[in-house]
């Protein structure tokens, strides 16, 4: 092994070639450059052309790489990527790869729909459920977010002060609300590791509460949330008409507020427009700071694109950057999707990123007009994809393909409309709000583990965008 480590890497590539398609091999594995192998530490170093390629390999081929390297190099081999971060200045960064075992330990089976208990509060450490990629470092400041960003950073650095508590952040989809609240949580946890910080979506909170009622553990559920130091709840508009969930959160809110704990809420509209929300909750939402996040203007979109381009080591002409910024409807999510799509096209087809490619990708990735999707639009596209009728979806049928179409329709309606779960249930099969919540959770759980299903959902979403 000491005399011919590069030949062993060639054996790895041959094994990989036998287990993937020719296009997958030529796109993702053939361009990998062998750098070195250190027998003493069992460390294999290879070079990839960009952070995007590294992330794609880690996201899709960890298990395959782990098996192949173990077979060729033996047990305990560690793979390290040398990632080209700036081609112009030949800058690289070495990143140690995850093993298949690492991935399993990072993603344990989560009781996502179950209620936490007081026993959870005694565990060695609370998982804050934060997205480690959504930090203040990559949350670019502009006119549309300057105030919320500045105050959010101040709260993270001084969480024990009572000023601006609660912080209520609102704004349209794609403007960066989830990124900001995650950044607040991450900075707080970085500066105050002992703090119990928790990020949770309003829908998951509601599912946990419903579960606690079914299992007669509501007191444990409430007691757990009363132990949190910084509670971050996203998309609270989901609670419209969910009276019992609101009542329970009201008691949790009061306890945390009285004890000087920090509460951060995100919503797609201001408190005064939250129809179906309890007045006493609305009063408490308004007693701290209400901060609006507007859609980013063109200049901020340009700055966000430049930041992502630099991080991913891309080379995109300035006229293409400007075109994307002006076309993406002020949605940070759309900007990221367009860049990822451009990079994927350029890697797969080995082509430069130019205006022609940008126009092609924009048509498929961004809904150009402002006409909102309706439940009927969603049902039509979902039914077409699964080759079922809307009548069947709205029936009581339990056939597998019809159940999946019904659940996907509810998930899409929740994602693309501002309707509460109760209204979606009425329009899709005359179900109640708990059925909608259950369906959305089932779809989200499957999306986390089933890449083929991810492709199905992406295909349906693309049909929405092509409709525009």
Tab-separated table of C-alpha atoms in Angstrom:
chain	number	residue	atom	x	y	z
A	1	UNK	CA	0.000	0.000	0.000
A	2	UNK	CA	2.908	2.344	0.707
A	3	UNK	CA	4.379	2.009	-2.787
A	4	UNK	CA	1.254	2.431	-4.872
A	5	UNK	CA	-1.496	4.399	-3.096
A	6	UNK	CA	-2.560	6.101	-6.345
A	7	UNK	CA	-3.159	2.722	-7.964
A	8	UNK	CA	-5.384	1.819	-5.028
A	9	UNK	CA	-7.387	4.995	-5.699
A	10	UNK	CA	-7.746	3.824	-9.315
A	11	UNK	CA	-9.194	0.577	-7.949
A	12	UNK	CA	-11.664	2.635	-5.905
A	13	UNK	CA	-12.761	4.494	-9.021
A	14	UNK	CA	-13.241	1.204	-10.871
A	15	UNK	CA	-15.476	-0.142	-8.099
A	16	UNK	CA	-17.451	3.100	-8.030
A	17	UNK	CA	-17.862	2.930	-11.820
A	18	UNK	CA	-19.474	-0.497	-11.456
A	19	UNK	CA	-22.040	0.856	-8.985
A	20	UNK	CA	-23.216	4.115	-10.617
A	21	UNK	CA	-24.382	5.150	-14.063
A	22	UNK	CA	-21.855	6.297	-16.647
A	23	UNK	CA	-23.143	9.878	-16.456
A	24	UNK	CA	-22.916	9.909	-12.644
A	25	UNK	CA	-19.383	8.545	-12.778
A	26	UNK	CA	-18.179	11.003	-15.436
A	27	UNK	CA	-19.821	13.969	-13.686
A	28	UNK	CA	-18.953	13.416	-10.025
A	29	UNK	CA	-16.135	10.857	-9.677
A	30	UNK	CA	-13.902	10.925	-12.737
A	31	UNK	CA	-12.801	14.581	-12.139
A	32	UNK	CA	-11.682	13.818	-8.545
A	33	UNK	CA	-7.896	14.202	-8.349
A	34	UNK	CA	-5.822	11.928	-6.085
A	35	UNK	CA	-3.492	13.969	-3.840
A	36	UNK	CA	-1.903	11.662	-1.257
A	37	UNK	CA	-2.347	8.785	1.165
A	38	UNK	CA	-0.756	8.702	4.657
A	39	UNK	CA	-0.573	5.069	5.900
A	40	UNK	CA	0.315	6.116	9.451
A	41	UNK	CA	-2.956	7.991	9.911
A	42	UNK	CA	-4.887	6.113	7.202
A	43	UNK	CA	-5.790	9.468	5.628
A	44	UNK	CA	-6.660	9.675	1.936
A	45	UNK	CA	-6.562	13.201	0.431
A	46	UNK	CA	-8.359	13.960	-2.851
A	47	UNK	CA	-9.139	17.264	-4.594
A	48	UNK	CA	-12.534	18.384	-5.932
A	49	UNK	CA	-13.231	21.430	-8.061
A	50	UNK	CA	-15.697	23.348	-5.850
A	51	UNK	CA	-17.642	23.320	-2.555
A	52	UNK	CA	-20.732	22.361	-4.569
A	53	UNK	CA	-19.103	19.112	-5.754
A	54	UNK	CA	-17.935	18.318	-2.204
A	55	UNK	CA	-21.433	18.925	-0.787
A	56	UNK	CA	-23.045	16.826	-3.524
A	57	UNK	CA	-20.713	13.885	-2.912
A	58	UNK	CA	-21.251	14.106	0.845
A	59	UNK	CA	-24.996	14.442	0.431
A	60	UNK	CA	-25.474	11.552	-2.003
A	61	UNK	CA	-22.554	9.118	-2.012
A	62	UNK	CA	-21.222	8.840	1.570
A	63	UNK	CA	-22.269	5.208	1.952
A	64	UNK	CA	-20.825	4.152	-1.408
A	65	UNK	CA	-17.509	5.932	-0.795
A	66	UNK	CA	-17.228	4.473	2.706
A	67	UNK	CA	-17.758	0.898	1.475
A	68	UNK	CA	-15.377	1.260	-1.457
A	69	UNK	CA	-12.577	2.851	0.585
A	70	UNK	CA	-12.906	0.204	3.293
A	71	UNK	CA	-12.676	-2.593	0.742
A	72	UNK	CA	-9.594	-1.157	-0.995
A	73	UNK	CA	-7.690	0.666	1.780
A	74	UNK	CA	-8.928	-1.337	4.756
A	75	UNK	CA	-10.841	-0.508	7.944
A	76	UNK	CA	-10.437	2.927	9.522
A	77	UNK	CA	-9.468	4.883	6.395
A	78	UNK	CA	-10.460	8.572	6.584
A	79	UNK	CA	-11.252	10.551	3.464
A	80	UNK	CA	-10.322	14.238	3.315
A	81	UNK	CA	-11.376	16.580	0.501
A	82	UNK	CA	-9.160	19.390	-0.720
A	83	UNK	CA	-11.842	21.802	-1.957
A	84	UNK	CA	-10.980	24.542	-4.464
A	85	UNK	CA	-12.644	27.646	-3.001
A	86	UNK	CA	-11.164	30.289	-5.297
A	87	UNK	CA	-9.938	29.157	-8.712
A	88	UNK	CA	-8.563	32.579	-9.659
A	89	UNK	CA	-6.167	32.641	-6.684
A	90	UNK	CA	-5.780	28.843	-6.384
A	91	UNK	CA	-7.152	28.835	-2.827
A	92	UNK	CA	-8.180	25.524	-1.272
A	93	UNK	CA	-9.638	24.223	1.987
A	94	UNK	CA	-9.194	20.726	3.448
A	95	UNK	CA	-12.402	19.192	4.844
A	96	UNK	CA	-12.614	15.773	6.458
A	97	UNK	CA	-15.448	13.696	5.049
A	98	UNK	CA	-18.175	12.092	7.108
A	99	UNK	CA	-18.312	8.318	7.305
A	100	UNK	CA	-21.564	6.411	6.897
A	101	UNK	CA	-21.517	5.877	10.682
A	102	UNK	CA	-21.097	9.640	11.247
A	103	UNK	CA	-24.167	10.329	9.138
A	104	UNK	CA	-26.213	7.780	11.074
A	105	UNK	CA	-25.205	9.308	14.418
A	106	UNK	CA	-25.942	12.835	13.190
A	107	UNK	CA	-29.420	11.841	11.989
A	108	UNK	CA	-30.923	9.521	14.594
A	109	UNK	CA	-34.529	8.453	14.374
A	110	UNK	CA	-36.307	11.466	15.797
A	111	UNK	CA	-39.637	11.287	17.592
A	112	UNK	CA	-40.634	14.381	15.676
A	113	UNK	CA	-44.364	13.995	16.172
A	114	UNK	CA	-44.127	12.996	19.816
A	115	UNK	CA	-44.389	15.282	22.793
A	116	UNK	CA	-41.226	15.975	24.814
A	117	UNK	CA	-41.421	15.050	28.474
A	118	UNK	CA	-39.806	16.274	31.665
A	119	UNK	CA	-37.296	13.451	31.224
A	120	UNK	CA	-35.994	15.263	28.135
A	121	UNK	CA	-35.169	18.250	30.320
A	122	UNK	CA	-32.824	16.088	32.357
A	123	UNK	CA	-30.899	14.773	29.331
A	124	UNK	CA	-27.213	15.685	29.107
A	125	UNK	CA	-27.800	18.296	26.419
A	126	UNK	CA	-30.779	19.657	24.506
A	127	UNK	CA	-30.521	19.539	20.723
A	128	UNK	CA	-31.429	23.118	19.691
A	129	UNK	CA	-32.693	21.895	16.266
A	130	UNK	CA	-30.899	24.799	14.560
A	131	UNK	CA	-29.622	24.825	10.979
A	132	UNK	CA	-25.858	25.305	11.378
A	133	UNK	CA	-25.588	26.822	7.889
A	134	UNK	CA	-27.895	29.778	8.661
A	135	UNK	CA	-25.546	32.137	10.495
A	136	UNK	CA	-25.072	35.890	10.784
A	137	UNK	CA	-21.884	35.528	8.737
A	138	UNK	CA	-23.837	34.613	5.618
A	139	UNK	CA	-26.935	36.688	6.404
A	140	UNK	CA	-26.124	39.666	4.199
A	141	UNK	CA	-27.305	43.051	5.466
A	142	UNK	CA	-29.347	45.428	3.296
A	143	UNK	CA	-32.045	48.084	3.576
A	144	UNK	CA	-34.807	45.479	3.827
A	145	UNK	CA	-33.366	43.652	6.843
A	146	UNK	CA	-31.044	46.114	8.600
A	147	UNK	CA	-33.238	46.769	11.665
A	148	UNK	CA	-34.283	43.140	12.360
A	149	UNK	CA	-30.722	41.902	11.746
A	150	UNK	CA	-29.167	44.488	14.080
A	151	UNK	CA	-31.654	43.861	16.876
A	152	UNK	CA	-31.480	40.091	16.391
A	153	UNK	CA	-27.699	40.223	16.766
A	154	UNK	CA	-28.024	42.377	19.891
A	155	UNK	CA	-30.507	39.896	21.411
A	156	UNK	CA	-28.164	36.991	20.675
A	157	UNK	CA	-25.272	38.779	22.363
A	158	UNK	CA	-27.355	39.916	25.373
A	159	UNK	CA	-30.142	37.343	25.813
A	160	UNK	CA	-30.645	38.123	29.502
A	161	UNK	CA	-31.956	41.652	28.924
A	162	UNK	CA	-35.710	42.182	28.918
A	163	UNK	CA	-35.667	44.685	26.055
A	164	UNK	CA	-37.409	43.636	22.808
A	165	UNK	CA	-38.996	40.554	24.375
A	166	UNK	CA	-40.716	38.929	22.593
A	167	UNK	CA	-39.194	39.663	19.181
A	168	UNK	CA	-41.877	39.197	16.527
A	169	UNK	CA	-40.430	39.005	12.991
A	170	UNK	CA	-42.749	38.985	9.996
A	171	UNK	CA	-42.418	39.140	6.233
A	172	UNK	CA	-43.340	37.349	2.991
A	173	UNK	CA	-42.103	33.890	2.038
A	174	UNK	CA	-38.464	33.801	0.956
A	175	UNK	CA	-37.372	37.044	2.644
A	176	UNK	CA	-35.052	35.337	5.164
A	177	UNK	CA	-37.117	34.963	8.364
A	178	UNK	CA	-36.017	31.394	9.102
A	179	UNK	CA	-32.400	32.297	8.381
A	180	UNK	CA	-32.507	35.224	10.811
A	181	UNK	CA	-34.111	33.344	13.716
A	182	UNK	CA	-31.664	30.455	13.210
A	183	UNK	CA	-28.768	32.916	13.212
A	184	UNK	CA	-29.996	34.397	16.517
A	185	UNK	CA	-30.190	30.936	18.050
A	186	UNK	CA	-26.766	29.865	16.784
A	187	UNK	CA	-25.024	33.040	17.994
A	188	UNK	CA	-26.696	32.744	21.405
A	189	UNK	CA	-25.600	29.116	21.721
A	190	UNK	CA	-22.068	30.048	20.626
A	191	UNK	CA	-21.730	32.806	23.228
A	192	UNK	CA	-23.736	31.091	25.986
A	193	UNK	CA	-23.307	27.299	25.585
A	194	UNK	CA	-25.121	26.638	28.843
A	195	UNK	CA	-28.337	28.258	27.571
A	196	UNK	CA	-31.181	25.928	26.588
A	197	UNK	CA	-31.972	27.168	23.071
A	198	UNK	CA	-34.689	25.528	20.979
A	199	UNK	CA	-35.928	26.208	17.438
A	200	UNK	CA	-39.235	24.617	16.480
A	201	UNK	CA	-41.797	25.100	13.727
A	202	UNK	CA	-45.325	25.992	14.814
A	203	UNK	CA	-46.625	22.902	13.043
A	204	UNK	CA	-44.300	20.551	14.929
A	205	UNK	CA	-45.211	22.247	18.220
A	206	UNK	CA	-48.874	21.613	17.386
A	207	UNK	CA	-48.194	17.965	16.508
A	208	UNK	CA	-46.322	17.475	19.789
A	209	UNK	CA	-49.146	19.091	21.746
A	210	UNK	CA	-51.782	16.926	20.034
A	211	UNK	CA	-49.690	13.865	20.826
A	212	UNK	CA	-49.397	14.877	24.469
A	213	UNK	CA	-53.192	15.125	24.711
A	214	UNK	CA	-53.603	11.660	23.165
A	215	UNK	CA	-51.108	10.168	25.639
A	216	UNK	CA	-52.264	12.209	28.638
A	217	UNK	CA	-48.819	13.844	29.041
A	218	UNK	CA	-49.771	17.497	28.544
A	219	UNK	CA	-48.274	18.554	31.884
A	220	UNK	CA	-44.934	17.021	30.887
A	221	UNK	CA	-45.157	18.791	27.533
A	222	UNK	CA	-45.724	22.178	29.188
A	223	UNK	CA	-43.056	21.558	31.842
A	224	UNK	CA	-40.482	20.758	29.164
A	225	UNK	CA	-41.083	24.001	27.261
A	226	UNK	CA	-40.961	25.978	30.494
A	227	UNK	CA	-37.308	24.885	30.900
A	228	UNK	CA	-36.211	26.659	27.681
A	229	UNK	CA	-34.066	29.807	27.945
A	230	UNK	CA	-34.438	30.945	24.310
A	231	UNK	CA	-37.533	29.646	22.522
A	232	UNK	CA	-37.747	30.257	18.750
A	233	UNK	CA	-41.034	29.415	17.017
A	234	UNK	CA	-41.263	29.677	13.215
A	235	UNK	CA	-44.395	30.133	11.054
A	236	UNK	CA	-46.828	30.812	13.896
A	237	UNK	CA	-49.555	31.652	11.381
A	238	UNK	CA	-50.026	27.856	11.333
A	239	UNK	CA	-51.869	28.166	14.646
A	240	UNK	CA	-54.764	30.177	13.218
A	241	UNK	CA	-57.973	28.502	14.486
A	242	UNK	CA	-55.968	25.948	16.564
A	243	UNK	CA	-57.509	27.226	19.788
A	244	UNK	CA	-56.194	24.602	22.199
A	245	UNK	CA	-52.643	24.881	20.880
A	246	UNK	CA	-52.858	28.665	21.335
A	247	UNK	CA	-54.131	28.278	24.900
A	248	UNK	CA	-51.260	25.952	25.790
A	249	UNK	CA	-48.658	28.227	24.220
A	250	UNK	CA	-50.187	31.154	26.120
A	251	UNK	CA	-49.330	29.460	29.441
A	252	UNK	CA	-45.821	28.582	28.252
A	253	UNK	CA	-45.308	32.135	26.978
A	254	UNK	CA	-46.400	33.663	30.293
A	255	UNK	CA	-44.075	31.433	32.307
A	256	UNK	CA	-41.050	32.163	30.103
A	257	UNK	CA	-41.802	35.880	29.938
A	258	UNK	CA	-42.221	36.246	33.715
A	259	UNK	CA	-38.952	34.424	34.314
A	260	UNK	CA	-36.955	36.598	31.933
A	261	UNK	CA	-36.560	33.965	29.223
A	262	UNK	CA	-36.218	35.018	25.585
A	263	UNK	CA	-39.013	34.390	23.048
A	264	UNK	CA	-38.547	34.876	19.290
A	265	UNK	CA	-41.431	34.401	16.870
A	266	UNK	CA	-41.541	34.389	13.055
A	267	UNK	CA	-44.649	34.822	10.948
A	268	UNK	CA	-45.686	35.653	7.387
A	269	UNK	CA	-47.869	38.590	8.527
A	270	UNK	CA	-48.046	41.144	11.379
A	271	UNK	CA	-50.053	40.358	14.533
A	272	UNK	CA	-52.969	42.588	13.491
A	273	UNK	CA	-53.540	40.379	10.428
A	274	UNK	CA	-53.470	37.061	12.296
A	275	UNK	CA	-57.102	36.072	11.933
A	276	UNK	CA	-58.227	33.299	14.253
A	277	UNK	CA	-55.532	34.024	16.854
A	278	UNK	CA	-56.538	34.527	20.468
A	279	UNK	CA	-56.628	38.236	21.446
A	280	UNK	CA	-54.667	37.673	24.644
A	281	UNK	CA	-51.873	36.044	22.623
A	282	UNK	CA	-51.874	38.892	20.100
A	283	UNK	CA	-51.521	41.364	22.986
A	284	UNK	CA	-48.432	39.532	24.185
A	285	UNK	CA	-46.950	39.290	20.700
A	286	UNK	CA	-47.204	43.062	20.416
A	287	UNK	CA	-45.676	43.930	23.797
A	288	UNK	CA	-42.064	43.525	22.671
A	289	UNK	CA	-40.684	44.372	19.243
A	290	UNK	CA	-42.500	43.880	15.946
A	291	UNK	CA	-39.905	43.885	13.151
A	292	UNK	CA	-40.726	43.628	9.453
A	293	UNK	CA	-38.496	41.831	6.967
A	294	UNK	CA	-39.148	43.097	3.469
A	295	UNK	CA	-38.296	41.304	0.260
A	296	UNK	CA	-34.675	42.118	-0.628
A	297	UNK	CA	-34.241	44.792	-3.286
A	298	UNK	CA	-32.132	44.197	-6.391
A	299	UNK	CA	-28.913	45.472	-4.802
A	300	UNK	CA	-29.264	43.193	-1.792
A	301	UNK	CA	-30.009	40.286	-4.149
A	302	UNK	CA	-26.790	41.104	-6.009
A	303	UNK	CA	-24.846	41.167	-2.711
A	304	UNK	CA	-26.381	37.841	-1.635
A	305	UNK	CA	-25.460	36.290	-4.988
A	306	UNK	CA	-21.878	37.597	-4.792
A	307	UNK	CA	-21.536	36.078	-1.321
A	308	UNK	CA	-22.817	32.668	-2.426
A	309	UNK	CA	-20.728	32.732	-5.605
A	310	UNK	CA	-17.598	33.439	-3.559
A	311	UNK	CA	-18.382	30.670	-1.048
A	312	UNK	CA	-19.015	28.119	-3.802
A	313	UNK	CA	-15.944	29.102	-5.832
A	314	UNK	CA	-17.996	29.953	-8.933
A	315	UNK	CA	-17.277	32.178	-11.900
A	316	UNK	CA	-20.466	33.935	-13.011
A	317	UNK	CA	-20.373	37.049	-15.249
A	318	UNK	CA	-21.680	40.240	-13.676
A	319	UNK	CA	-24.445	40.659	-16.277
A	320	UNK	CA	-25.755	37.192	-15.372
A	321	UNK	CA	-25.662	38.048	-11.644
A	322	UNK	CA	-27.656	41.201	-12.312
A	323	UNK	CA	-30.166	39.343	-14.472
A	324	UNK	CA	-30.793	36.743	-11.754
A	325	UNK	CA	-31.150	39.434	-9.072
A	326	UNK	CA	-33.713	41.338	-11.145
A	327	UNK	CA	-35.729	38.244	-12.045
A	328	UNK	CA	-35.914	36.271	-8.794
A	329	UNK	CA	-38.854	38.269	-7.363
A	330	UNK	CA	-36.913	39.309	-4.268
A	331	UNK	CA	-36.824	35.766	-2.865
A	332	UNK	CA	-33.614	34.613	-1.196
A	333	UNK	CA	-34.809	31.026	-1.582
A	334	UNK	CA	-35.210	31.493	-5.344
A	335	UNK	CA	-31.751	33.074	-5.592
A	336	UNK	CA	-30.139	30.061	-3.929
A	337	UNK	CA	-32.138	27.650	-6.086
A	338	UNK	CA	-31.092	29.394	-9.294
A	339	UNK	CA	-27.392	29.360	-8.355
A	340	UNK	CA	-27.527	25.680	-7.390
A	341	UNK	CA	-29.287	24.858	-10.659
A	342	UNK	CA	-26.778	26.857	-12.707
A	343	UNK	CA	-23.894	25.068	-11.051
A	344	UNK	CA	-25.490	21.653	-11.554
A	345	UNK	CA	-26.087	22.367	-15.265
A	346	UNK	CA	-22.549	23.653	-15.754
A	347	UNK	CA	-21.013	20.599	-14.031
A	348	UNK	CA	-23.186	17.999	-15.768
A	349	UNK	CA	-22.872	19.526	-19.243
A	350	UNK	CA	-19.349	20.928	-18.742
A	351	UNK	CA	-20.478	24.350	-19.956
A	352	UNK	CA	-19.785	27.918	-18.908
A	353	UNK	CA	-22.390	29.831	-16.914
A	354	UNK	CA	-23.608	32.512	-19.319
A	355	UNK	CA	-26.761	34.518	-19.988
A	356	UNK	CA	-28.256	31.840	-22.222
A	357	UNK	CA	-27.955	29.194	-19.515
A	358	UNK	CA	-29.246	31.642	-16.873
A	359	UNK	CA	-32.372	32.397	-18.916
A	360	UNK	CA	-32.998	28.693	-19.378
A	361	UNK	CA	-32.676	27.946	-15.669
A	362	UNK	CA	-34.722	30.970	-14.560
A	363	UNK	CA	-37.707	29.770	-16.608
A	364	UNK	CA	-37.675	26.497	-14.686
A	365	UNK	CA	-36.766	27.764	-11.233
A	366	UNK	CA	-38.645	31.022	-10.682
A	367	UNK	CA	-42.355	31.768	-10.862
A	368	UNK	CA	-42.237	35.012	-12.797
A	369	UNK	CA	-45.721	36.367	-12.284
A	370	UNK	CA	-47.402	37.359	-9.044
A	371	UNK	CA	-50.553	35.286	-9.549
A	372	UNK	CA	-50.873	33.120	-6.432
A	373	UNK	CA	-51.421	29.377	-6.663
A	374	UNK	CA	-54.837	28.100	-5.687
A	375	UNK	CA	-55.903	24.767	-4.228
A	376	UNK	CA	-57.393	23.908	-7.628
A	377	UNK	CA	-54.033	24.602	-9.347
A	378	UNK	CA	-52.274	22.338	-6.866
A	379	UNK	CA	-54.830	19.514	-7.127
A	380	UNK	CA	-54.685	19.649	-10.931
A	381	UNK	CA	-50.889	19.266	-11.071
A	382	UNK	CA	-50.702	16.631	-8.329
A	383	UNK	CA	-53.509	14.573	-9.881
A	384	UNK	CA	-51.848	14.782	-13.294
A	385	UNK	CA	-48.542	13.602	-11.837
A	386	UNK	CA	-50.082	10.609	-10.019
A	387	UNK	CA	-52.645	9.877	-12.751
A	388	UNK	CA	-55.630	10.088	-10.395
A	389	UNK	CA	-58.730	12.274	-10.400
A	390	UNK	CA	-59.540	15.142	-8.052
A	391	UNK	CA	-62.768	13.314	-7.203
A	392	UNK	CA	-60.740	10.335	-6.002
A	393	UNK	CA	-58.429	12.554	-3.929
A	394	UNK	CA	-61.458	14.181	-2.287
A	395	UNK	CA	-63.065	10.801	-1.589
A	396	UNK	CA	-62.583	8.501	1.412
A	397	UNK	CA	-60.546	6.034	-0.626
A	398	UNK	CA	-57.528	4.483	1.138
A	399	UNK	CA	-55.803	3.223	-2.019
A	400	UNK	CA	-52.082	3.898	-1.753
A	401	UNK	CA	-51.705	6.137	-4.831
A	402	UNK	CA	-54.746	8.200	-3.874
A	403	UNK	CA	-53.589	8.597	-0.254
A	404	UNK	CA	-50.164	9.781	-1.445
A	405	UNK	CA	-51.752	12.251	-3.893
A	406	UNK	CA	-54.013	13.535	-1.101
A	407	UNK	CA	-51.115	13.975	1.330
A	408	UNK	CA	-48.931	15.669	-1.285
A	409	UNK	CA	-51.808	18.029	-2.165
A	410	UNK	CA	-52.162	19.024	1.490
A	411	UNK	CA	-48.393	19.483	1.814
A	412	UNK	CA	-48.250	21.640	-1.341
A	413	UNK	CA	-51.258	23.691	-0.209
A	414	UNK	CA	-49.597	24.345	3.136
A	415	UNK	CA	-46.361	25.328	1.404
A	416	UNK	CA	-47.721	27.519	-1.391
A	417	UNK	CA	-50.848	29.121	0.069
A	418	UNK	CA	-51.484	31.141	3.220
A	419	UNK	CA	-54.458	29.013	4.225
A	420	UNK	CA	-54.630	27.546	7.732
A	421	UNK	CA	-54.648	23.772	8.095
A	422	UNK	CA	-58.369	23.715	8.867
A	423	UNK	CA	-59.210	25.454	5.579
A	424	UNK	CA	-56.880	23.203	3.561
A	425	UNK	CA	-58.563	20.164	5.113
A	426	UNK	CA	-61.997	21.417	4.104
A	427	UNK	CA	-60.913	21.905	0.497
A	428	UNK	CA	-58.977	18.646	0.177
A	429	UNK	CA	-61.321	15.800	1.033
A	430	UNK	CA	-63.236	17.624	3.791
A	431	UNK	CA	-60.684	16.519	6.434
A	432	UNK	CA	-59.942	18.186	9.757
A	433	UNK	CA	-56.816	20.194	10.539
A	434	UNK	CA	-55.109	17.312	12.403
A	435	UNK	CA	-55.256	15.187	9.222
A	436	UNK	CA	-53.551	18.003	7.301
A	437	UNK	CA	-50.828	18.328	9.950
A	438	UNK	CA	-50.298	14.557	9.941
A	439	UNK	CA	-50.098	14.490	6.127
A	440	UNK	CA	-47.566	17.332	6.005
A	441	UNK	CA	-45.408	15.627	8.636
A	442	UNK	CA	-45.505	12.313	6.721
A	443	UNK	CA	-44.420	14.032	3.499
A	444	UNK	CA	-41.633	16.016	5.217
A	445	UNK	CA	-40.317	12.874	6.949
A	446	UNK	CA	-40.244	10.985	3.647
A	447	UNK	CA	-38.481	13.861	1.874
A	448	UNK	CA	-35.640	13.577	4.400
A	449	UNK	CA	-34.829	9.976	3.459
A	450	UNK	CA	-36.215	9.272	-0.038
A	451	UNK	CA	-34.304	10.929	-2.895
A	452	UNK	CA	-36.678	9.500	-5.512
A	453	UNK	CA	-39.622	11.078	-3.717
A	454	UNK	CA	-37.708	14.378	-3.580
A	455	UNK	CA	-37.460	14.225	-7.370
A	456	UNK	CA	-41.223	13.608	-7.635
A	457	UNK	CA	-42.023	16.639	-5.485
A	458	UNK	CA	-39.534	18.783	-7.449
A	459	UNK	CA	-41.205	17.699	-10.692
A	460	UNK	CA	-44.622	18.783	-9.424
A	461	UNK	CA	-43.236	22.101	-8.170
A	462	UNK	CA	-41.593	22.711	-11.538
A	463	UNK	CA	-44.983	22.212	-13.189
A	464	UNK	CA	-46.316	25.095	-11.029
A	465	UNK	CA	-43.499	27.330	-12.254
A	466	UNK	CA	-43.863	26.323	-15.896
A	467	UNK	CA	-47.555	27.200	-15.645
A	468	UNK	CA	-46.502	30.817	-15.091
